[in-house]
PDB file of C-alpha atoms in Angstrom:
ATOM      1  CA  MET Y 109      29.847 -56.833  32.962  1.00 50.00           C
ATOM      2  CA  THR Y 110      26.143 -55.255  31.751  1.00 47.00           C
ATOM      3  CA  ALA Y 111      23.290 -56.993  32.653  1.00 49.00           C
ATOM      4  CA  ASN Y 112      23.400 -59.121  29.133  1.00 52.00           C
ATOM      5  CA  GLY Y 113      26.652 -60.234  30.045  1.00 54.00           C
ATOM      6  CA  ASP Y 114      28.641 -58.060  27.686  1.00 54.00           C
ATOM      7  CA  GLU Y 115      31.787 -55.888  28.329  1.00 54.00           C
ATOM      8  CA  PRO Y 116      31.086 -52.156  28.840  1.00 51.00           C
ATOM      9  CA  VAL Y 117      31.543 -50.358  26.220  1.00 50.00           C
ATOM     10  CA  ARG Y 118      34.554 -47.802  26.791  1.00 53.00           C
ATOM     11  CA  ARG Y 119      34.787 -44.356  24.870  1.00 53.00           C
ATOM     12  CA  GLN Y 120      38.047 -43.806  23.968  1.00 58.00           C
ATOM     13  CA  LYS Y 121      39.572 -40.558  24.482  1.00 61.00           C
ATOM     14  CA  LYS Y 122      40.005 -38.103  21.910  1.00 63.00           C
ATOM     15  CA  PRO Y 123      43.380 -36.975  20.901  1.00 70.00           C
ATOM     16  CA  TRP Y 124      41.798 -33.632  20.124  1.00 68.00           C
ATOM     17  CA  PRO Y 125      39.737 -31.274  22.507  1.00 74.00           C
ATOM     18  CA  GLU Y 126      36.169 -31.496  21.722  1.00 68.00           C
ATOM     19  CA  LYS Y 127      33.251 -29.219  23.026  1.00 64.00           C
ATOM     20  CA  ARG Y 128      29.335 -28.798  22.087  1.00 62.00           C
ATOM     21  CA  LYS Y 129      27.557 -25.851  22.292  1.00 60.00           C
ATOM     22  CA  GLY Y 130      24.036 -26.215  21.833  1.00 54.00           C
ATOM     23  CA  PRO Y 131      23.841 -27.928  18.107  1.00 57.00           C
ATOM     24  CA  VAL Y 132      27.655 -26.714  17.469  1.00 59.00           C
ATOM     25  CA  LEU Y 133      30.191 -29.042  17.530  1.00 60.00           C
ATOM     26  CA  LEU Y 134      33.725 -27.590  18.190  1.00 65.00           C
ATOM     27  CA  ARG Y 135      37.048 -29.465  17.479  1.00 57.00           C
ATOM     28  CA  ARG Y 136      40.805 -29.099  18.024  1.00 67.00           C
ATOM     29  CA  ASP Y 137      41.650 -25.295  17.534  1.00 69.00           C
ATOM     30  CA  GLN Y 138      37.883 -24.127  17.285  1.00 63.00           C
ATOM     31  CA  VAL Y 139      37.254 -25.176  20.898  1.00 73.00           C
ATOM     32  CA  GLU Y 140      37.559 -21.450  22.933  1.00 71.00           C
ATOM     33  CA  THR Y 141      39.261 -21.608  26.062  1.00 72.00           C
ATOM     34  CA  SER Y 142      36.506 -19.028  27.989  1.00 69.00           C
ATOM     35  CA  THR Y 143      33.020 -19.852  28.747  1.00 60.00           C
ATOM     36  CA  THR Y 144      29.996 -17.520  27.200  1.00 56.00           C
ATOM     37  CA  ASP Y 145      29.003 -16.339  30.482  1.00 52.00           C
ATOM     38  CA  GLN Y 146      32.558 -15.258  30.961  1.00 63.00           C
ATOM     39  CA  ARG Y 147      33.102 -13.529  27.921  1.00 58.00           C
ATOM     40  CA  LEU Y 148      29.568 -11.619  28.765  1.00 54.00           C
ATOM     41  CA  LEU Y 149      30.822 -10.588  32.359  1.00 62.00           C
ATOM     42  CA  ASP Y 150      34.369  -9.927  31.380  1.00 63.00           C
ATOM     43  CA  THR Y 151      33.682  -5.924  30.106  1.00 58.00           C
ATOM     44  CA  THR Y 152      37.372  -6.054  30.039  1.00 61.00           C
ATOM     45  CA  GLY Y 153      37.686  -8.799  27.219  1.00 58.00           C
ATOM     46  CA  PRO Y 154      37.870  -8.379  23.562  1.00 63.00           C
ATOM     47  CA  SER Y 155      34.610  -6.975  21.583  1.00 66.00           C
ATOM     48  CA  ASP Y 156      35.229  -9.145  18.708  1.00 69.00           C
ATOM     49  CA  TRP Y 157      31.653 -10.852  19.331  1.00 61.00           C
ATOM     50  CA  LEU Y 158      29.884  -7.635  18.641  1.00 65.00           C
ATOM     51  CA  HIS Y 159      30.912  -8.180  14.844  1.00 67.00           C
ATOM     52  CA  THR Y 160      30.443 -11.630  14.508  1.00 76.00           C
ATOM     53  CA  ASP Y 161      27.343 -13.106  12.374  1.00 75.00           C
ATOM     54  CA  PRO Y 162      25.321 -14.435  15.306  1.00 78.00           C
ATOM     55  CA  TRP Y 163      25.261 -10.812  16.707  1.00 80.00           C
ATOM     56  CA  ARG Y 164      24.289  -9.421  13.250  1.00 81.00           C
ATOM     57  CA  VAL Y 165      21.341 -11.127  13.280  1.00 87.00           C
ATOM     58  CA  LEU Y 166      19.940  -9.695  16.482  1.00 88.00           C
ATOM     59  CA  ARG Y 167      20.654  -6.323  14.805  1.00 86.00           C
ATOM     60  CA  ILE Y 168      18.828  -7.173  11.221  1.00 89.00           C
ATOM     61  CA  THR Y 169      15.717  -8.574  13.802  1.00 93.00           C
ATOM     62  CA  SER Y 170      15.940  -5.181  15.378  1.00 91.00           C
ATOM     63  CA  GLU Y 171      15.913  -3.163  12.626  1.00 92.00           C
ATOM     64  CA  PHE Y 172      12.493  -5.069  10.978  1.00 94.00           C
ATOM     65  CA  VAL Y 173      10.984  -4.865  14.730  1.00 94.00           C
ATOM     66  CA  GLU Y 174      11.820  -0.776  14.913  1.00 91.00           C
ATOM     67  CA  GLY Y 175      10.642  -0.329  10.883  1.00 92.00           C
ATOM     68  CA  PHE Y 176       7.494  -2.446  11.543  1.00 94.00           C
ATOM     69  CA  GLY Y 177       6.500  -0.205  14.797  1.00 92.00           C
ATOM     70  CA  ALA Y 178       7.450   2.968  13.274  1.00 91.00           C
ATOM     71  CA  LEU Y 179       5.698   2.388  10.045  1.00 94.00           C
ATOM     72  CA  ALA Y 180       2.644   0.104  10.580  1.00 93.00           C
ATOM     73  CA  GLU Y 181       0.014   2.904  10.782  1.00 90.00           C
ATOM     74  CA  LEU Y 182       0.967   4.824   7.688  1.00 93.00           C
ATOM     75  CA  PRO Y 183      -1.706   5.919   5.700  1.00 93.00           C
ATOM     76  CA  THR Y 184      -1.487   5.071   2.120  1.00 95.00           C
ATOM     77  CA  ALA Y 185       1.844   5.913   1.129  1.00 97.00           C
ATOM     78  CA  ILE Y 186       3.761   6.110  -2.335  1.00 97.00           C
ATOM     79  CA  SER Y 187       7.628   5.770  -2.521  1.00 97.00           C
ATOM     80  CA  VAL Y 188       9.272   8.035  -4.335  1.00 98.00           C
ATOM     81  CA  PHE Y 189      12.956   7.474  -5.842  1.00 97.00           C
ATOM     82  CA  GLY Y 190      15.755   9.273  -7.725  1.00 97.00           C
ATOM     83  CA  SER Y 191      19.131  10.675  -7.313  1.00 97.00           C
ATOM     84  CA  ALA Y 192      20.823  12.116  -4.316  1.00 95.00           C
ATOM     85  CA  ARG Y 193      22.800  14.382  -7.058  1.00 95.00           C
ATOM     86  CA  THR Y 194      19.963  15.874  -8.738  1.00 97.00           C
ATOM     87  CA  PRO Y 195      20.831  19.849  -8.073  1.00 97.00           C
ATOM     88  CA  VAL Y 196      18.630  21.906  -5.962  1.00 97.00           C
ATOM     89  CA  GLY Y 197      16.514  24.313  -8.296  1.00 95.00           C
ATOM     90  CA  SER Y 198      16.912  21.955 -11.177  1.00 97.00           C
ATOM     91  CA  PRO Y 199      13.807  20.626 -13.687  1.00 97.00           C
ATOM     92  CA  GLU Y 200      14.390  17.132 -12.168  1.00 97.00           C
ATOM     93  CA  TYR Y 201      14.298  18.901  -8.660  1.00 98.00           C
ATOM     94  CA  GLU Y 202      10.991  20.874  -9.263  1.00 98.00           C
ATOM     95  CA  ALA Y 203       9.241  18.078 -10.878  1.00 98.00           C
ATOM     96  CA  GLY Y 204       9.980  16.078  -7.322  1.00 98.00           C
ATOM     97  CA  VAL Y 205       8.699  18.983  -5.473  1.00 98.00           C
ATOM     98  CA  GLU Y 206       5.470  19.171  -7.457  1.00 98.00           C
ATOM     99  CA  ILE Y 207       5.136  15.250  -7.471  1.00 98.00           C
ATOM    100  CA  GLY Y 208       5.453  15.286  -3.697  1.00 98.00           C
ATOM    101  CA  ARG Y 209       2.981  18.215  -3.253  1.00 98.00           C
ATOM    102  CA  ALA Y 210       0.609  16.308  -5.583  1.00 98.00           C
ATOM    103  CA  LEU Y 211       0.519  13.257  -3.453  1.00 98.00           C
ATOM    104  CA  ALA Y 212       0.530  14.634  -0.525  1.00 98.00           C
ATOM    105  CA  GLU Y 213      -2.790  16.495  -1.527  1.00 98.00           C
ATOM    106  CA  ALA Y 214      -4.284  13.366  -2.610  1.00 97.00           C
ATOM    107  CA  GLY Y 215      -3.674  12.161   0.572  1.00 96.00           C
ATOM    108  CA  TYR Y 216      -0.976   9.969   0.561  1.00 97.00           C
ATOM    109  CA  ALA Y 217       2.355   9.875   2.359  1.00 97.00           C
ATOM    110  CA  VAL Y 218       5.628  10.083   0.671  1.00 98.00           C
ATOM    111  CA  ILE Y 219       8.290   7.552   1.390  1.00 98.00           C
ATOM    112  CA  THR Y 220      11.697   8.650  -0.047  1.00 97.00           C
ATOM    113  CA  GLY Y 221      15.485   7.460   0.857  1.00 95.00           C
ATOM    114  CA  GLY Y 222      15.360  10.225   3.010  1.00 94.00           C
ATOM    115  CA  GLY Y 223      18.665  11.929   1.677  1.00 94.00           C
ATOM    116  CA  PRO Y 224      19.501  15.117  -1.063  1.00 95.00           C
ATOM    117  CA  GLY Y 225      18.641  15.514  -4.459  1.00 97.00           C
ATOM    118  CA  ALA Y 226      15.503  14.034  -5.763  1.00 98.00           C
ATOM    119  CA  MET Y 227      14.655  12.737  -2.375  1.00 97.00           C
ATOM    120  CA  GLU Y 228      14.759  15.957  -0.769  1.00 97.00           C
ATOM    121  CA  ALA Y 229      12.147  17.708  -3.439  1.00 98.00           C
ATOM    122  CA  ALA Y 230       9.758  15.073  -2.744  1.00 98.00           C
ATOM    123  CA  ASN Y 231       9.949  15.506   1.010  1.00 97.00           C
ATOM    124  CA  LYS Y 232      10.100  19.046   0.280  1.00 98.00           C
ATOM    125  CA  GLY Y 233       6.930  18.870  -1.298  1.00 98.00           C
ATOM    126  CA  ALA Y 234       5.159  16.791   0.739  1.00 97.00           C
ATOM    127  CA  THR Y 235       6.060  18.543   3.763  1.00 96.00           C
ATOM    128  CA  GLU Y 236       4.902  22.207   2.159  1.00 97.00           C
ATOM    129  CA  ALA Y 237       1.394  20.440   1.363  1.00 97.00           C
ATOM    130  CA  GLY Y 238       0.838  19.365   4.869  1.00 96.00           C
ATOM    131  CA  GLY Y 239       1.150  15.723   4.227  1.00 96.00           C
ATOM    132  CA  LEU Y 240       3.206  13.289   6.144  1.00 96.00           C
ATOM    133  CA  SER Y 241       6.409  13.162   4.732  1.00 95.00           C
ATOM    134  CA  VAL Y 242       8.894  10.158   5.798  1.00 96.00           C
ATOM    135  CA  GLY Y 243      12.614   9.423   5.229  1.00 94.00           C
ATOM    136  CA  LEU Y 244      14.122   5.624   5.185  1.00 95.00           C
ATOM    137  CA  GLY Y 245      17.872   6.523   5.419  1.00 92.00           C
ATOM    138  CA  ILE Y 246      20.723   4.199   5.000  1.00 89.00           C
ATOM    139  CA  GLU Y 247      24.447   4.336   6.721  1.00 84.00           C
ATOM    140  CA  LEU Y 248      27.060   4.834   3.977  1.00 78.00           C
ATOM    141  CA  PRO Y 249      30.569   5.331   3.983  1.00 71.00           C
ATOM    142  CA  PHE Y 250      29.872   9.372   2.928  1.00 69.00           C
ATOM    143  CA  GLU Y 251      27.393  10.827   5.572  1.00 57.00           C
ATOM    144  CA  GLN Y 252      24.001  11.864   3.673  1.00 70.00           C
ATOM    145  CA  GLY Y 253      21.784  12.178   7.084  1.00 80.00           C
ATOM    146  CA  LEU Y 254      18.189  12.947   6.461  1.00 90.00           C
ATOM    147  CA  ASN Y 255      16.911  15.971   4.844  1.00 93.00           C
ATOM    148  CA  GLU Y 256      15.193  18.766   6.772  1.00 92.00           C
ATOM    149  CA  TYR Y 257      12.106  17.801   4.980  1.00 94.00           C
ATOM    150  CA  VAL Y 258      11.563  14.451   6.872  1.00 94.00           C
ATOM    151  CA  ASP Y 259       8.698  14.234   9.537  1.00 94.00           C
ATOM    152  CA  LEU Y 260       9.126  10.797  10.112  1.00 93.00           C
ATOM    153  CA  GLY Y 261      12.835   9.260   9.483  1.00 92.00           C
ATOM    154  CA  LEU Y 262      14.438   5.884  10.230  1.00 92.00           C
ATOM    155  CA  ASN Y 263      17.769   5.065   9.693  1.00 89.00           C
ATOM    156  CA  PHE Y 264      19.002   1.535   8.730  1.00 90.00           C
ATOM    157  CA  ARG Y 265      22.384  -0.371   8.547  1.00 87.00           C
ATOM    158  CA  TYR Y 266      21.355  -3.023   6.196  1.00 89.00           C
ATOM    159  CA  PHE Y 267      19.778  -2.172   2.296  1.00 91.00           C
ATOM    160  CA  PHE Y 268      17.774  -5.258   2.288  1.00 92.00           C
ATOM    161  CA  VAL Y 269      15.709  -4.184   5.610  1.00 93.00           C
ATOM    162  CA  ARG Y 270      15.322  -0.752   4.254  1.00 94.00           C
ATOM    163  CA  LYS Y 271      14.046  -2.381   0.393  1.00 94.00           C
ATOM    164  CA  THR Y 272      11.318  -4.434   2.567  1.00 94.00           C
ATOM    165  CA  MET Y 273      10.197  -1.350   4.032  1.00 95.00           C
ATOM    166  CA  PHE Y 274       9.885   0.529   0.777  1.00 95.00           C
ATOM    167  CA  VAL Y 275       7.607  -2.019  -0.774  1.00 93.00           C
ATOM    168  CA  LYS Y 276       5.800  -3.146   2.375  1.00 93.00           C
ATOM    169  CA  TYR Y 277       4.444   0.419   3.196  1.00 94.00           C
ATOM    170  CA  ALA Y 278       3.816   1.421  -0.331  1.00 95.00           C
ATOM    171  CA  GLN Y 279       1.166   1.448  -2.631  1.00 93.00           C
ATOM    172  CA  GLY Y 280       3.076   2.296  -5.677  1.00 95.00           C
ATOM    173  CA  PHE Y 281       6.503   3.562  -6.690  1.00 97.00           C
ATOM    174  CA  VAL Y 282       7.357   6.703  -8.707  1.00 98.00           C
ATOM    175  CA  VAL Y 283      10.672   6.726  -9.707  1.00 98.00           C
ATOM    176  CA  LEU Y 284      12.289  10.146 -10.832  1.00 98.00           C
ATOM    177  CA  PRO Y 285      15.716  10.083 -12.967  1.00 98.00           C
ATOM    178  CA  GLY Y 286      18.815   8.297 -10.752  1.00 97.00           C
ATOM    179  CA  GLY Y 287      21.790   6.401 -10.746  1.00 96.00           C
ATOM    180  CA  LEU Y 288      22.585   2.850  -9.490  1.00 95.00           C
ATOM    181  CA  GLY Y 289      20.689   3.065  -6.192  1.00 93.00           C
ATOM    182  CA  THR Y 290      17.644   4.121  -7.953  1.00 96.00           C
ATOM    183  CA  LEU Y 291      18.071   1.602 -10.729  1.00 97.00           C
ATOM    184  CA  ASP Y 292      18.612  -1.172  -8.014  1.00 95.00           C
ATOM    185  CA  GLU Y 293      15.254  -0.092  -6.142  1.00 95.00           C
ATOM    186  CA  LEU Y 294      13.524  -0.187  -9.694  1.00 96.00           C
ATOM    187  CA  PHE Y 295      14.172  -3.633 -11.126  1.00 96.00           C
ATOM    188  CA  GLU Y 296      13.811  -5.066  -7.632  1.00 94.00           C
ATOM    189  CA  ALA Y 297      10.579  -3.826  -7.322  1.00 93.00           C
ATOM    190  CA  LEU Y 298       9.684  -4.954 -10.703  1.00 95.00           C
ATOM    191  CA  THR Y 299      10.947  -8.410 -10.176  1.00 94.00           C
ATOM    192  CA  LEU Y 300       8.823  -8.517  -7.071  1.00 93.00           C
ATOM    193  CA  VAL Y 301       5.993  -7.700  -9.163  1.00 93.00           C
ATOM    194  CA  GLN Y 302       6.577 -10.206 -11.877  1.00 93.00           C
ATOM    195  CA  THR Y 303       7.323 -13.104  -9.977  1.00 92.00           C
ATOM    196  CA  LYS Y 304       4.121 -12.322  -7.958  1.00 90.00           C
ATOM    197  CA  LYS Y 305       6.227 -12.224  -4.505  1.00 90.00           C
ATOM    198  CA  VAL Y 306       4.400  -8.864  -4.365  1.00 86.00           C
ATOM    199  CA  THR Y 307       0.449  -7.820  -5.364  1.00 80.00           C
ATOM    200  CA  ARG Y 308       0.810  -5.750  -8.463  1.00 70.00           C
ATOM    201  CA  PHE Y 309       1.096  -2.079  -8.113  1.00 86.00           C
ATOM    202  CA  PRO Y 310       2.142   0.473  -9.960  1.00 95.00           C
ATOM    203  CA  VAL Y 311       5.629   1.862 -11.135  1.00 97.00           C
ATOM    204  CA  ILE Y 312       5.938   5.049 -12.591  1.00 98.00           C
ATOM    205  CA  LEU Y 313       9.167   5.785 -14.586  1.00 98.00           C
ATOM    206  CA  PHE Y 314       8.514  10.114 -14.473  1.00 98.00           C
ATOM    207  CA  GLY Y 315      11.024  11.911 -17.064  1.00 98.00           C
ATOM    208  CA  SER Y 316      10.539  10.067 -20.935  1.00 98.00           C
ATOM    209  CA  ALA Y 317      13.769  11.642 -21.909  1.00 97.00           C
ATOM    210  CA  TYR Y 318      16.197  10.194 -19.325  1.00 98.00           C
ATOM    211  CA  TRP Y 319      13.866   6.784 -19.276  1.00 98.00           C
ATOM    212  CA  GLY Y 320      13.950   6.516 -22.976  1.00 98.00           C
ATOM    213  CA  GLY Y 321      17.535   4.759 -23.662  1.00 97.00           C
ATOM    214  CA  LEU Y 322      16.367   2.099 -20.774  1.00 98.00           C
ATOM    215  CA  VAL Y 323      12.957   1.341 -22.229  1.00 98.00           C
ATOM    216  CA  GLU Y 324      14.537   1.070 -25.560  1.00 98.00           C
ATOM    217  CA  TRP Y 325      16.883  -1.069 -24.579  1.00 98.00           C
ATOM    218  CA  LEU Y 326      14.465  -3.568 -22.649  1.00 97.00           C
ATOM    219  CA  THR Y 327      12.601  -3.780 -25.673  1.00 97.00           C
ATOM    220  CA  SER Y 328      15.077  -3.931 -28.546  1.00 98.00           C
ATOM    221  CA  THR Y 329      17.632  -6.394 -26.620  1.00 98.00           C
ATOM    222  CA  LEU Y 330      16.094  -7.753 -23.588  1.00 96.00           C
ATOM    223  CA  VAL Y 331      12.862  -8.788 -24.806  1.00 97.00           C
ATOM    224  CA  ALA Y 332      13.900  -9.209 -28.426  1.00 97.00           C
ATOM    225  CA  GLN Y 333      16.244 -11.976 -27.438  1.00 98.00           C
ATOM    226  CA  GLY Y 334      13.461 -13.809 -25.247  1.00 97.00           C
ATOM    227  CA  LYS Y 335      15.298 -12.903 -21.956  1.00 96.00           C
ATOM    228  CA  ALA Y 336      11.928 -11.343 -20.847  1.00 95.00           C
ATOM    229  CA  ASN Y 337       8.466 -11.605 -22.136  1.00 96.00           C
ATOM    230  CA  PRO Y 338       6.474  -8.567 -24.074  1.00 96.00           C
ATOM    231  CA  ALA Y 339       4.161  -8.406 -21.178  1.00 95.00           C
ATOM    232  CA  ASP Y 340       6.823  -7.397 -18.901  1.00 95.00           C
ATOM    233  CA  LEU Y 341       6.778  -3.764 -20.665  1.00 96.00           C
ATOM    234  CA  GLU Y 342       3.787  -3.542 -18.903  1.00 95.00           C
ATOM    235  CA  LEU Y 343       4.907  -3.468 -15.477  1.00 95.00           C
ATOM    236  CA  PHE Y 344       5.551   0.141 -15.871  1.00 97.00           C
ATOM    237  CA  HIS Y 345       4.265   2.989 -16.790  1.00 97.00           C
ATOM    238  CA  VAL Y 346       6.338   6.051 -18.122  1.00 98.00           C
ATOM    239  CA  THR Y 347       5.126   9.708 -17.959  1.00 98.00           C
ATOM    240  CA  ASP Y 348       5.858  13.429 -18.104  1.00 98.00           C
ATOM    241  CA  ASP Y 349       2.642  14.303 -16.785  1.00 98.00           C
ATOM    242  CA  VAL Y 350       2.092  14.618 -12.512  1.00 98.00           C
ATOM    243  CA  THR Y 351      -1.813  14.358 -13.291  1.00 98.00           C
ATOM    244  CA  GLU Y 352      -1.116  11.120 -15.135  1.00 98.00           C
ATOM    245  CA  VAL Y 353       1.135  10.069 -12.128  1.00 98.00           C
ATOM    246  CA  LEU Y 354      -2.131  10.477  -9.884  1.00 97.00           C
ATOM    247  CA  LYS Y 355      -4.424   8.954 -12.394  1.00 97.00           C
ATOM    248  CA  ILE Y 356      -2.325   5.912 -12.637  1.00 96.00           C
ATOM    249  CA  LEU Y 357      -1.936   5.644  -8.596  1.00 96.00           C
ATOM    250  CA  ASP Y 358      -5.805   6.128  -8.104  1.00 93.00           C
ATOM    251  CA  ALA Y 359      -6.551   3.729 -10.673  1.00 92.00           C
ATOM    252  CA  ALA Y 360      -4.597   1.071  -8.512  1.00 88.00           C
ATOM    253  CA  ARG Y 361      -6.394   2.197  -5.099  1.00 79.00           C
ATOM    254  CA  GLY Y 362      -9.630   0.016  -4.321  1.00 57.00           C
ATOM    255  CA  PRO Y 363     -12.710   1.599  -3.068  1.00 44.00           C
ATOM    256  CA  LYS Y 364     -10.986   2.631   0.624  1.00 39.00           C
ATOM    257  CA  GLY Y 365      -7.606   3.401  -0.822  1.00 43.00           C
ATOM    258  CA  THR Y 366      -6.337  -0.267  -0.604  1.00 49.00           C
ATOM    259  CA  PRO Y 367      -4.497  -1.832  -3.494  1.00 49.00           C
ATOM    260  CA  ALA Y 368      -6.856  -2.586  -5.756  1.00 48.00           C
TER     261      ALA Y 368
END
C-alpha cells in the first residue's frame, strides 16, 4: 500500500522493445542492439554512421567554421561569377581577366568559384595585378580543382555553405556570362537583396549581348504579369564597360570602403 492507502501503480511490461537516447524514443525494430560507446570503440564495426544526417551536421558546421576563419580578415571583396566552360583566350575570358585586374588595382579582393573558365580569368587578372585572389571550390562528380591563380582557396562539400561565403564576404557581385550555376548564384543574390535578407549591394551583369534576352524576359513576362515589381529591375545593372563596373561598386562603398 502507498502512504495514501492506494494500491501502487504497477507498470505493465510493454510487449515490444523500447529504448531512449536523450530526447529520442525508439521502439520495436528501431531499437539498436549495440550501445553508442560500443559503436565508437569497435573499430571493426560498420561505418554507416559516418554517412548519417547527424554526422553531416558536424561536417556542415566544420565547413562554416573553416570558411569563417579563413575569410574573416579579407579586405573589401567582390565575388565574380561566370561559366567554367568559357574558353581560354575568348573575348569573355579576356573580359574576366580585365575585370579581375581592374578590381585588384582598385583595392578589392577577388572571390570566384575557383574553377576554370571565367572564374580562372578573374583570378588570373587579380593575381597578375598583385591583388588577393580567392577561390571557393565545390566538390562535384567531375573533378575541377582550384585553378593555378588562386592564392587563398577553400573546397566545400555543400553548395549552401559555399553560397553563404560568397555573400557574407563580398560587397558586390560581378556576373559574367554563365550557365545554370551562374544563374543560381545570380538569382539567389537578387532574392536576398529583394527580401532584405542582406544589405543591398550592387549586382552587375557584364555583357549586354548575353544578358539582354534575360532582361527582356524579366521585363516583358515576369514584371508584366505581376510576378515581380518594376522596382526589382533596379536590383541589378547591365554593362559592357569595366570602368562603369568600378564606378558602380565604388558608389556603393562607404567612406572607409565599407558598404554604403
